[in-house]
XYZ file of N, CA, C and O in Angstrom:
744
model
N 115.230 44.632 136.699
C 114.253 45.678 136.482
C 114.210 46.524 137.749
O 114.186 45.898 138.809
N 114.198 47.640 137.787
C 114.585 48.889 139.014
C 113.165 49.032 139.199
O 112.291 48.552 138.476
N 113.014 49.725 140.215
C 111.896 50.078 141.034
C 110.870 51.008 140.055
O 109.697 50.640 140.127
N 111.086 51.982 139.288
C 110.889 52.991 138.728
C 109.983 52.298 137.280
O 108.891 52.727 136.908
N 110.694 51.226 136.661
C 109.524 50.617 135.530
C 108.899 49.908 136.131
O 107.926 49.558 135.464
N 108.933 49.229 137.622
C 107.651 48.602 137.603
C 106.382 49.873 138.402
O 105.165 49.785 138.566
N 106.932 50.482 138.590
C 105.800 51.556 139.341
C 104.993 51.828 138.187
O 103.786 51.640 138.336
N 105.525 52.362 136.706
C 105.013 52.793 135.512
C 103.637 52.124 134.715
O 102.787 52.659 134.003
N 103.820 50.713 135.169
C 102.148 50.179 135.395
C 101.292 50.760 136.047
O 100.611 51.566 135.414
N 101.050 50.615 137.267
C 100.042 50.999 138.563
C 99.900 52.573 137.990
O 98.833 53.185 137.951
N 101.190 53.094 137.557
C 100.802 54.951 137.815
C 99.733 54.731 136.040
O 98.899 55.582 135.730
N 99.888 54.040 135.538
C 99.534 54.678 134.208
C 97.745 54.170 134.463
O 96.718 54.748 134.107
N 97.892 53.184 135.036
C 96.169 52.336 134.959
C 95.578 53.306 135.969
O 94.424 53.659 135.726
N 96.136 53.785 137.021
C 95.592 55.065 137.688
C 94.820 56.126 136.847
O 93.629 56.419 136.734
N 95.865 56.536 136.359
C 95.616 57.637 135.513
C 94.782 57.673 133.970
O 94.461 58.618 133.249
N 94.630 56.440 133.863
C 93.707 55.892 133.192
C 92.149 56.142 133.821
O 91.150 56.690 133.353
N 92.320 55.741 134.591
C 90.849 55.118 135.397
C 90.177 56.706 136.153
O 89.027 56.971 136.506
N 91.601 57.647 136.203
C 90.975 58.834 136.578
C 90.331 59.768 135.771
O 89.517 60.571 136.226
N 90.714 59.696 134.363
C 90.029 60.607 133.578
C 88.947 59.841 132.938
O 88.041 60.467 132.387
N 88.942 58.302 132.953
C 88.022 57.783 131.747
C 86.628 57.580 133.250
O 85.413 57.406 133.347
N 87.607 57.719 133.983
C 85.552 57.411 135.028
C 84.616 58.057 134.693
O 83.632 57.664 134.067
N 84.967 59.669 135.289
C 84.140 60.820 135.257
C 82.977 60.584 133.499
O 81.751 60.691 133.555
N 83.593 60.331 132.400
C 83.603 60.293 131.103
C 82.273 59.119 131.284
O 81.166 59.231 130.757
N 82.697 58.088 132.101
C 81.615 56.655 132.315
C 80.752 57.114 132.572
O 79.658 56.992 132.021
N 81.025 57.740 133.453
C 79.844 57.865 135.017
C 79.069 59.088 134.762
O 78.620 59.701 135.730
N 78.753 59.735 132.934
C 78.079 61.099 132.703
C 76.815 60.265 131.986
O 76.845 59.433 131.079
N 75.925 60.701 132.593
C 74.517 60.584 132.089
C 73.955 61.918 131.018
O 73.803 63.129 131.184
N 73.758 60.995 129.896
C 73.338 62.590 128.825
C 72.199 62.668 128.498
O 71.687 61.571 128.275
N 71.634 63.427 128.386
C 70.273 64.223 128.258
C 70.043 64.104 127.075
O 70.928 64.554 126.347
N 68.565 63.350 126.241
C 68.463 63.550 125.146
C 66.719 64.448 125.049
O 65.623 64.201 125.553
N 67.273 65.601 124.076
C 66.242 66.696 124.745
C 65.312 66.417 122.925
O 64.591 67.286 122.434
N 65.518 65.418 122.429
C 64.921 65.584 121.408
C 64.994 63.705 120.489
O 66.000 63.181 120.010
N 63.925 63.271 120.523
C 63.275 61.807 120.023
C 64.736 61.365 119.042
O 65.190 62.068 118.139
N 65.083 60.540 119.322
C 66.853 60.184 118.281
C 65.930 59.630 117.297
O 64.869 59.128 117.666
N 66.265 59.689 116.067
C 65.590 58.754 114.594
C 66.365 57.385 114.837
O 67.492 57.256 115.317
N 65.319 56.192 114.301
C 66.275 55.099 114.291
C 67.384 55.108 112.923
O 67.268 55.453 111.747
N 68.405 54.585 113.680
C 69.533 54.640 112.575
C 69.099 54.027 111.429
O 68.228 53.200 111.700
N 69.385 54.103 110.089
C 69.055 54.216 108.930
C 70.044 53.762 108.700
O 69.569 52.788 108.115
N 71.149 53.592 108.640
C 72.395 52.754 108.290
C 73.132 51.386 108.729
O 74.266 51.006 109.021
N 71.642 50.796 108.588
C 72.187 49.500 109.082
C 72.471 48.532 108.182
O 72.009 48.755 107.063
N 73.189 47.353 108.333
C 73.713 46.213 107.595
C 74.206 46.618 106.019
O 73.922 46.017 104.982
N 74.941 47.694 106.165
C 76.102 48.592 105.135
C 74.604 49.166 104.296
O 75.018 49.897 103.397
N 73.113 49.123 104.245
C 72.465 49.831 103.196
C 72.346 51.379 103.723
O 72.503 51.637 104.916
N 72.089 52.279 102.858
C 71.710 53.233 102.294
C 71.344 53.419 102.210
O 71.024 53.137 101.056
N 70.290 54.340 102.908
C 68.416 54.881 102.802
C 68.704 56.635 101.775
O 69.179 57.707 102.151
N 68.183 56.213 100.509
C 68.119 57.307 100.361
C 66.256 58.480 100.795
O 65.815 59.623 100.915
N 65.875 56.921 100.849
C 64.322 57.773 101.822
C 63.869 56.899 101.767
O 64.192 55.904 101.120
N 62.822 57.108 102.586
C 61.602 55.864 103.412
C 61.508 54.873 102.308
O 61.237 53.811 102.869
N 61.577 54.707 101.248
C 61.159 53.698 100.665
C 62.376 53.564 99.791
O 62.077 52.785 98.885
N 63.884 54.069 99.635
C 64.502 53.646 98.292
C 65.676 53.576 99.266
O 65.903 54.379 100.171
N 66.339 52.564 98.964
C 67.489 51.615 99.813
C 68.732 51.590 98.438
O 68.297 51.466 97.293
N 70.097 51.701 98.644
C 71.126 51.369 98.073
C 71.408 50.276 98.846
O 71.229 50.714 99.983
N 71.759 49.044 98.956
C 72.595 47.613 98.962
C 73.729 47.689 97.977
O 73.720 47.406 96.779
N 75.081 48.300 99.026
C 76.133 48.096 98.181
C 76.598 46.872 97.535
O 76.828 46.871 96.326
N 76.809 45.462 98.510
C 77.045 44.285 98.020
C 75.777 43.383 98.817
O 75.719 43.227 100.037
N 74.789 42.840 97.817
C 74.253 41.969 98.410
C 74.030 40.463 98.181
O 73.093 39.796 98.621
N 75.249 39.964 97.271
C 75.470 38.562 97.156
C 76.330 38.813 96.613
O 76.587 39.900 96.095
N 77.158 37.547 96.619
C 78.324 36.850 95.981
C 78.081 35.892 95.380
O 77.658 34.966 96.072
N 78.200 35.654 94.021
C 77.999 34.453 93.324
C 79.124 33.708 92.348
O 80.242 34.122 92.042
N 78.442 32.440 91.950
C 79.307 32.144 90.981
C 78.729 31.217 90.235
O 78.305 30.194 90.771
N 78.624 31.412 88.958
C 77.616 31.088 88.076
C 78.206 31.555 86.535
O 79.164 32.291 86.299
N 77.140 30.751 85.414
C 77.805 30.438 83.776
C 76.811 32.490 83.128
O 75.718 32.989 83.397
N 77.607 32.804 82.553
C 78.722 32.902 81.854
C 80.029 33.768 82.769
O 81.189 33.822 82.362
N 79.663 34.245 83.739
C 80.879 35.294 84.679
C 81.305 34.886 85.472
O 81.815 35.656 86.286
N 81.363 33.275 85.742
C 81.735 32.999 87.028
C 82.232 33.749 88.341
O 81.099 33.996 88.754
N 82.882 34.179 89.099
C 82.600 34.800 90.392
C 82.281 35.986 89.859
O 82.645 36.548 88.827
N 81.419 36.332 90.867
C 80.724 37.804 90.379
C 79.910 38.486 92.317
O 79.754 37.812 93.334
N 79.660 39.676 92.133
C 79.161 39.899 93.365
C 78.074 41.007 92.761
O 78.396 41.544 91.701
N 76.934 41.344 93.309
C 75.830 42.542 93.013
C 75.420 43.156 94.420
O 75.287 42.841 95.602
N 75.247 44.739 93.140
C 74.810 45.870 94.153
C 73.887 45.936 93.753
O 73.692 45.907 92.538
N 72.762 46.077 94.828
C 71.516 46.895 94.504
C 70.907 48.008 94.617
O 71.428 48.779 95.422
N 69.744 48.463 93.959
C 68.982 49.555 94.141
C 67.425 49.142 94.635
O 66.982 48.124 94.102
N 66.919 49.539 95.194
C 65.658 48.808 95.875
C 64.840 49.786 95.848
O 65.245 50.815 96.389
N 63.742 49.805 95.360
C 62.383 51.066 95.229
C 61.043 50.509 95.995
O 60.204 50.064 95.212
N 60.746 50.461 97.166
C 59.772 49.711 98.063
C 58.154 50.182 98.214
O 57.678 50.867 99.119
N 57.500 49.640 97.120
C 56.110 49.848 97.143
C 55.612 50.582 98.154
O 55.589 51.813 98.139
N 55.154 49.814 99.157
C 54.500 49.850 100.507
C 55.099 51.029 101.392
O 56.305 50.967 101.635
N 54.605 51.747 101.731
C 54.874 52.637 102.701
C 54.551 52.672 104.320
O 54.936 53.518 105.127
N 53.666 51.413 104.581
C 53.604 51.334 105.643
C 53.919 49.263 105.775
O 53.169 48.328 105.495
N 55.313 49.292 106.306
C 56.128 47.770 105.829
C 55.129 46.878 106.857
O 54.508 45.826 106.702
N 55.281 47.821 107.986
C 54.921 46.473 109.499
C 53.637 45.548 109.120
O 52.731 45.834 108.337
N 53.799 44.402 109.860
C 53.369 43.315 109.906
C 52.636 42.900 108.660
O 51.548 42.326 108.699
N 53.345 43.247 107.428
C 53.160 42.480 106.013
C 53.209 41.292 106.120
O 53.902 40.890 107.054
N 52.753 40.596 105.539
C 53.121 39.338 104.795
C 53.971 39.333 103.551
O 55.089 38.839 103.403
N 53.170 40.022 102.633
C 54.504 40.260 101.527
C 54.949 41.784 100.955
O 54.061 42.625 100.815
N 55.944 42.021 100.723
C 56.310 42.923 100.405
C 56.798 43.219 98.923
O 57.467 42.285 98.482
N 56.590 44.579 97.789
C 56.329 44.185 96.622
C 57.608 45.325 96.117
O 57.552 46.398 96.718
N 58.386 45.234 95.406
C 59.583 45.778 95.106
C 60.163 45.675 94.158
O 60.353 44.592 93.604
N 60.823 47.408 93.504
C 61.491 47.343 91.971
C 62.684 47.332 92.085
O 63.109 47.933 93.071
N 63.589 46.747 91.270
C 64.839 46.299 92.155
C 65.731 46.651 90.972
O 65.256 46.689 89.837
N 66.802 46.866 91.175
C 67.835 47.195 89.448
C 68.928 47.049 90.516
O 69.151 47.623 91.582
N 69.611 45.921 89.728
C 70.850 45.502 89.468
C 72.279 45.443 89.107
O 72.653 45.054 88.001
N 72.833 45.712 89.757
C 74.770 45.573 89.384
C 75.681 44.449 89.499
O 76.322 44.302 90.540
N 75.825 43.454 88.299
C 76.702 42.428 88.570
C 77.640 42.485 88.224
O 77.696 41.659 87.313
N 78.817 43.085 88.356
C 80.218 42.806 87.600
C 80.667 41.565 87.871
O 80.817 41.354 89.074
N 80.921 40.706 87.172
C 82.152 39.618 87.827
C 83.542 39.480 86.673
O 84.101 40.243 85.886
N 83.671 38.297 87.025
C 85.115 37.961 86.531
C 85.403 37.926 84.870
O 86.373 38.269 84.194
N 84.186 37.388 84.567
C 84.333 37.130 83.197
C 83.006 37.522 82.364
O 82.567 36.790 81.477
N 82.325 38.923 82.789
C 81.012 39.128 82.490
C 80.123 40.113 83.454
O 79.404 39.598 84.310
N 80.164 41.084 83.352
C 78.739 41.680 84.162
C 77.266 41.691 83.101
O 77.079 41.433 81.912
N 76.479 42.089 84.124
C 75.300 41.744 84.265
C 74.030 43.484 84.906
O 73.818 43.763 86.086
N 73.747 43.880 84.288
C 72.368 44.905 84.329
C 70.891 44.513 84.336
O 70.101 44.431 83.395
N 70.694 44.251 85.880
C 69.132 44.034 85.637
C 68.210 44.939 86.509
O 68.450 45.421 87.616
N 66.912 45.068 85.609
C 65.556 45.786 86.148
C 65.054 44.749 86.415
O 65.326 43.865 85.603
N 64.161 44.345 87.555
C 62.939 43.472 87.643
C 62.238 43.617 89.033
O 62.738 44.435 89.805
N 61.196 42.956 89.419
C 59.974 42.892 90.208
C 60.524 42.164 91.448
O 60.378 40.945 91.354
N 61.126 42.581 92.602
C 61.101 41.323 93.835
C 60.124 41.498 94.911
O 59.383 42.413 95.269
N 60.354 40.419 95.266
C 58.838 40.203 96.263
C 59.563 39.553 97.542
O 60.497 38.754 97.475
N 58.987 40.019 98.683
C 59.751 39.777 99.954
C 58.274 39.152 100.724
O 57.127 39.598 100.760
N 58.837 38.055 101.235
C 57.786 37.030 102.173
C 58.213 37.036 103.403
O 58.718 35.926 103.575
N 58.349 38.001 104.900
C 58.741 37.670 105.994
C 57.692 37.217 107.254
O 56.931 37.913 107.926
N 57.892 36.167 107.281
C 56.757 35.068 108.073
C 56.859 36.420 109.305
O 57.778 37.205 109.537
N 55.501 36.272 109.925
C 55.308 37.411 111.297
C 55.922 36.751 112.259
O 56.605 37.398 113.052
N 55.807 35.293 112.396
C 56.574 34.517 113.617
C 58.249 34.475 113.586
O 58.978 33.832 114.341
N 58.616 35.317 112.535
C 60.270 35.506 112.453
C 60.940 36.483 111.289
O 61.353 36.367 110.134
N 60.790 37.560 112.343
C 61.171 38.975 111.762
C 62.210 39.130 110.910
O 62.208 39.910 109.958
N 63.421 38.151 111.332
C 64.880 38.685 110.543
C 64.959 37.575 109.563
O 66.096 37.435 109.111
N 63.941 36.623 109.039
C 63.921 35.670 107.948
C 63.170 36.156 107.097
O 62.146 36.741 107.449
N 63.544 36.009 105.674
C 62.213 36.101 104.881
C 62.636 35.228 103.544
O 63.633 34.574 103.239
N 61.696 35.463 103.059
C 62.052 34.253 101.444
C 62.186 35.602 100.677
O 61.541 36.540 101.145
N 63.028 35.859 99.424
C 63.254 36.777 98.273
C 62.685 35.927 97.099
O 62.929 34.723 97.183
N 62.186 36.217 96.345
C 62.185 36.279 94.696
C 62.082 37.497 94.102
O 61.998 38.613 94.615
N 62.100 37.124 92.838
C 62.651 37.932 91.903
C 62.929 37.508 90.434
O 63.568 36.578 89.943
N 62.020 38.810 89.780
C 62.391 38.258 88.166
C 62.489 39.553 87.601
O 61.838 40.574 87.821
N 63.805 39.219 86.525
C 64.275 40.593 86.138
C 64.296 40.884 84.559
O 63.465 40.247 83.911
N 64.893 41.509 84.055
C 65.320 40.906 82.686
C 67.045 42.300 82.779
O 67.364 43.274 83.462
N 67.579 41.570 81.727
C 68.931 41.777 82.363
C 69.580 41.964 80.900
O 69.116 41.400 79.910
N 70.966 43.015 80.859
C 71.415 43.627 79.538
C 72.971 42.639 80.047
O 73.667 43.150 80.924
N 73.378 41.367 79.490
C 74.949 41.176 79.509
C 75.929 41.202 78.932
O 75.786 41.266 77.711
N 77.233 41.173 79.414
C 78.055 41.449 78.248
C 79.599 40.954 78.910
O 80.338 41.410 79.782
N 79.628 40.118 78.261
C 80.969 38.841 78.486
C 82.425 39.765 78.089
O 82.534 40.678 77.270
N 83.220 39.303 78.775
C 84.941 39.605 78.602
C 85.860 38.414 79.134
O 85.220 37.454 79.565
N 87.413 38.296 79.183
C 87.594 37.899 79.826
C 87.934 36.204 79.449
O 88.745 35.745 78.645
N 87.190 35.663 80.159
C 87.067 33.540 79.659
C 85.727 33.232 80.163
O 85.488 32.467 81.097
N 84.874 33.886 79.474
C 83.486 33.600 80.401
C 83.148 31.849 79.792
O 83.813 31.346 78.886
N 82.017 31.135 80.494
C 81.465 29.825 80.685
C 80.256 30.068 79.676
O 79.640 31.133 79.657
N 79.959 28.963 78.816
C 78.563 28.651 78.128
C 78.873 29.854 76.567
O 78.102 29.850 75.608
N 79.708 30.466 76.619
C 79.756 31.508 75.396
C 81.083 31.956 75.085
O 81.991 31.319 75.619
N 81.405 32.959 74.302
C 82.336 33.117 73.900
C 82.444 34.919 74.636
O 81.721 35.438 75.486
N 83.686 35.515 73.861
C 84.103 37.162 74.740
C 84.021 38.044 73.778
O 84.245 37.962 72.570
N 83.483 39.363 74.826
C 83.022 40.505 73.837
C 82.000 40.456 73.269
O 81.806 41.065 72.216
N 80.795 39.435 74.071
C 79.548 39.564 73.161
C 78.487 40.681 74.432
O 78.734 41.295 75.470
N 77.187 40.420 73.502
C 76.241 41.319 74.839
C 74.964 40.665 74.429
O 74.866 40.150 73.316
N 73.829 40.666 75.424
C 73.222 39.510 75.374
C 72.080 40.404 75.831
O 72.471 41.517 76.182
N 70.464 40.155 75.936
C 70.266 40.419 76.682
C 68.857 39.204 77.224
O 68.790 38.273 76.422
N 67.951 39.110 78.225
C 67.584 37.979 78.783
C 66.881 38.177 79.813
O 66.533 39.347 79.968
N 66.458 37.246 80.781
C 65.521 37.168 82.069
C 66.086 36.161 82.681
O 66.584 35.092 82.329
N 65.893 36.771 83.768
C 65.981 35.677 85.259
C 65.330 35.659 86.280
O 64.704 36.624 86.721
N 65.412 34.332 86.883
C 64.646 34.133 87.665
C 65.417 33.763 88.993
O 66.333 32.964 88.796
N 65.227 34.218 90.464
C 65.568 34.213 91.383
C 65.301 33.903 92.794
O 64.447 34.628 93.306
N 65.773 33.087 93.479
C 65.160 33.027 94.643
C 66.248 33.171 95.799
O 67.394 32.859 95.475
N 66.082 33.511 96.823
C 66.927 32.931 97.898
C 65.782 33.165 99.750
O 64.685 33.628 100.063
N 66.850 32.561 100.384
C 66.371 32.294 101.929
C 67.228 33.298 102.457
O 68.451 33.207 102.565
N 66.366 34.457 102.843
C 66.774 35.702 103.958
C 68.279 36.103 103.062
O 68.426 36.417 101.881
N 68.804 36.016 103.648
C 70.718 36.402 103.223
C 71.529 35.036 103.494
O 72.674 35.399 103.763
N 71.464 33.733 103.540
C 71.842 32.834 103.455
C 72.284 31.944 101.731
O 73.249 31.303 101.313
N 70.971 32.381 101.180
C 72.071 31.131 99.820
C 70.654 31.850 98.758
O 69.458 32.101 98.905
N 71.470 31.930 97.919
C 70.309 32.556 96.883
C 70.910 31.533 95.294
O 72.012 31.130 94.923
N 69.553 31.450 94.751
C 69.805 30.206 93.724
C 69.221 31.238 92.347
O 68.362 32.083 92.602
N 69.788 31.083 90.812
C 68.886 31.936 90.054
C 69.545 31.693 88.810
O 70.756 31.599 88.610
N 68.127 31.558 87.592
C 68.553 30.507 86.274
C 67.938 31.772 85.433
O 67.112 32.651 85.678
N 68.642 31.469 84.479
C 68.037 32.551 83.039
C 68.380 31.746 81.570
O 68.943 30.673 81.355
N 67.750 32.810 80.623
C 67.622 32.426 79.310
C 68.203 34.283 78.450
O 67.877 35.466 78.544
N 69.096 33.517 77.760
C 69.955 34.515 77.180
C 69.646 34.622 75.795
O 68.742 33.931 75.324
N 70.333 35.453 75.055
C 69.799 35.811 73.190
C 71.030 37.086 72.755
O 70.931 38.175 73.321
N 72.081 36.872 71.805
C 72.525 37.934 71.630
C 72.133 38.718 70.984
O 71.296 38.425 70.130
N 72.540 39.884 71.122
C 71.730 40.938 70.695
C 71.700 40.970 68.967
O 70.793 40.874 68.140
N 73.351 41.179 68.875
C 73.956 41.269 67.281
C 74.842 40.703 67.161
O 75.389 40.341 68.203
N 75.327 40.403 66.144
C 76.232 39.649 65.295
C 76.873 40.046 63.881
O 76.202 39.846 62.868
N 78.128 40.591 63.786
C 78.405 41.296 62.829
C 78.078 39.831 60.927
O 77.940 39.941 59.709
N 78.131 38.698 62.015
C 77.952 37.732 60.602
C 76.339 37.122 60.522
O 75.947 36.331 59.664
N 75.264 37.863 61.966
C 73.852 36.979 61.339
C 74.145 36.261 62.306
O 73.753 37.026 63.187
N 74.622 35.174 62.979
C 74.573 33.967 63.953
C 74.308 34.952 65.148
O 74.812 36.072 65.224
N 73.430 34.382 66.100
C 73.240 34.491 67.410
C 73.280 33.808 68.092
O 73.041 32.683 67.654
N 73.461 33.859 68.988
C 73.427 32.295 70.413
C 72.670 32.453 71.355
O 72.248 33.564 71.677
N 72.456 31.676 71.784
C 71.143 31.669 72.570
C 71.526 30.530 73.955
O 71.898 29.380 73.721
N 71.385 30.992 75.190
C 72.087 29.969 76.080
C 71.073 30.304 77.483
O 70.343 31.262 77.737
N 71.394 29.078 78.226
C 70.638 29.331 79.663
C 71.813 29.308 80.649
O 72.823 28.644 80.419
N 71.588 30.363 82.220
C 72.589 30.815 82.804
C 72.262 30.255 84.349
O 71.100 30.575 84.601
N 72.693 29.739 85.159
C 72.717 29.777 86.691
C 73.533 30.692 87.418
O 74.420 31.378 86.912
N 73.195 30.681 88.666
C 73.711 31.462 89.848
C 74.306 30.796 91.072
O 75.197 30.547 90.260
N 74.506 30.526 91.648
C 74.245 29.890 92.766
C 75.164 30.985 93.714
O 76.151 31.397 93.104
N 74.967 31.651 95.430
C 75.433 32.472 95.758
C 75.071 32.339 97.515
O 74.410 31.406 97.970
N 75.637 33.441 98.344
C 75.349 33.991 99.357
C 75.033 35.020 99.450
O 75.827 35.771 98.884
N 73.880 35.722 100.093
C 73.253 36.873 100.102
C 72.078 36.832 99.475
O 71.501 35.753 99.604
N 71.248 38.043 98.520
C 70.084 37.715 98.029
C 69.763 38.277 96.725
O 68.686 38.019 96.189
């Protein structure tokens, strides 16, 4: 190795360090109150009180086994701080594997004051489904519709059981079935 590539280190970290200092070492003036960012943990403020949650669990559960949901969040309360509970209309997007899932329902947010970034979720919805695919507990191409019930801990593990009814039946028979969840997120 000649003299000339090893110099090509030292000259380049030089010349590095000469333009990116000045760039460090600038203090900027903020001549006007910054808003707190609004785009945190991938949601979507469409205003003070209505939140998009692109993906906020992953599940896997009877009849769609893996499945993941987006939400829409409509937040009662307009003034959140130091609640105890928080009261919320929530609508639902589940596509999964073998079945999505449409629900409206009521969630309720419990965040203890002694620990800000925990809270307990529930939630009860009632929900429009409709199987494809090899779904669990039923058969494909039906549509159902039903309630559920939901809980989970902060964004850690969310648990949630329902009761199903099809809608129609070109022969008169309907089925009627109960559904679990079990997931991460809320």
């Amino acid at each position: 190795m000649n003299i000339r590539h090893r110099l090509i280190v030292p000259y380049a970290f030089v010349l590095i360090f000469l333009f990116a200092h000045p760039v460090w070492s600038q203090e900027s003036e903020q001549s006007t109150k910054q808003k707190k960012s609004q785009n945190s943990r991938g949601m979507l403020f469409l205003s003070d009180q209505d939140v998009i949650l692109p993906i906020t669990s992953i599940e896997w559960g009877s009849p769609d086994r893996w499945s993941f949901t987006s939400r829409y969040v409509h937040m009662f309360e307009k003034d959140r701080n130091n609640k105890t509970w928080l009261n919320n209309l929530s609508i639902t997007l589940s596509p999964g594997i073998s079945g999505g899932r449409f629900g409206i329902g009521y969630q309720s947010i419990f965040p203890p004051p002694s620990m800000p970034d925990f809270g307990v979720f529930s939630e009860a919805r009632v929900v429009l489904l409709r199987t494809w695919g090899n779904p669990l507990s039923t058969v494909t191409n039906r549509t159902f519709v039903g309630a559920e019930i939901r809980g989970s801990l902060s964004f850690l593990f969310n648990i949630g059981i329902g009761y199903y009814t099809q809608i129609s039946d070109a022969n008169g028979n309907r089925e009627d079935f109960y559904t679990f969840h079990v997931g991460v997120g809320i």
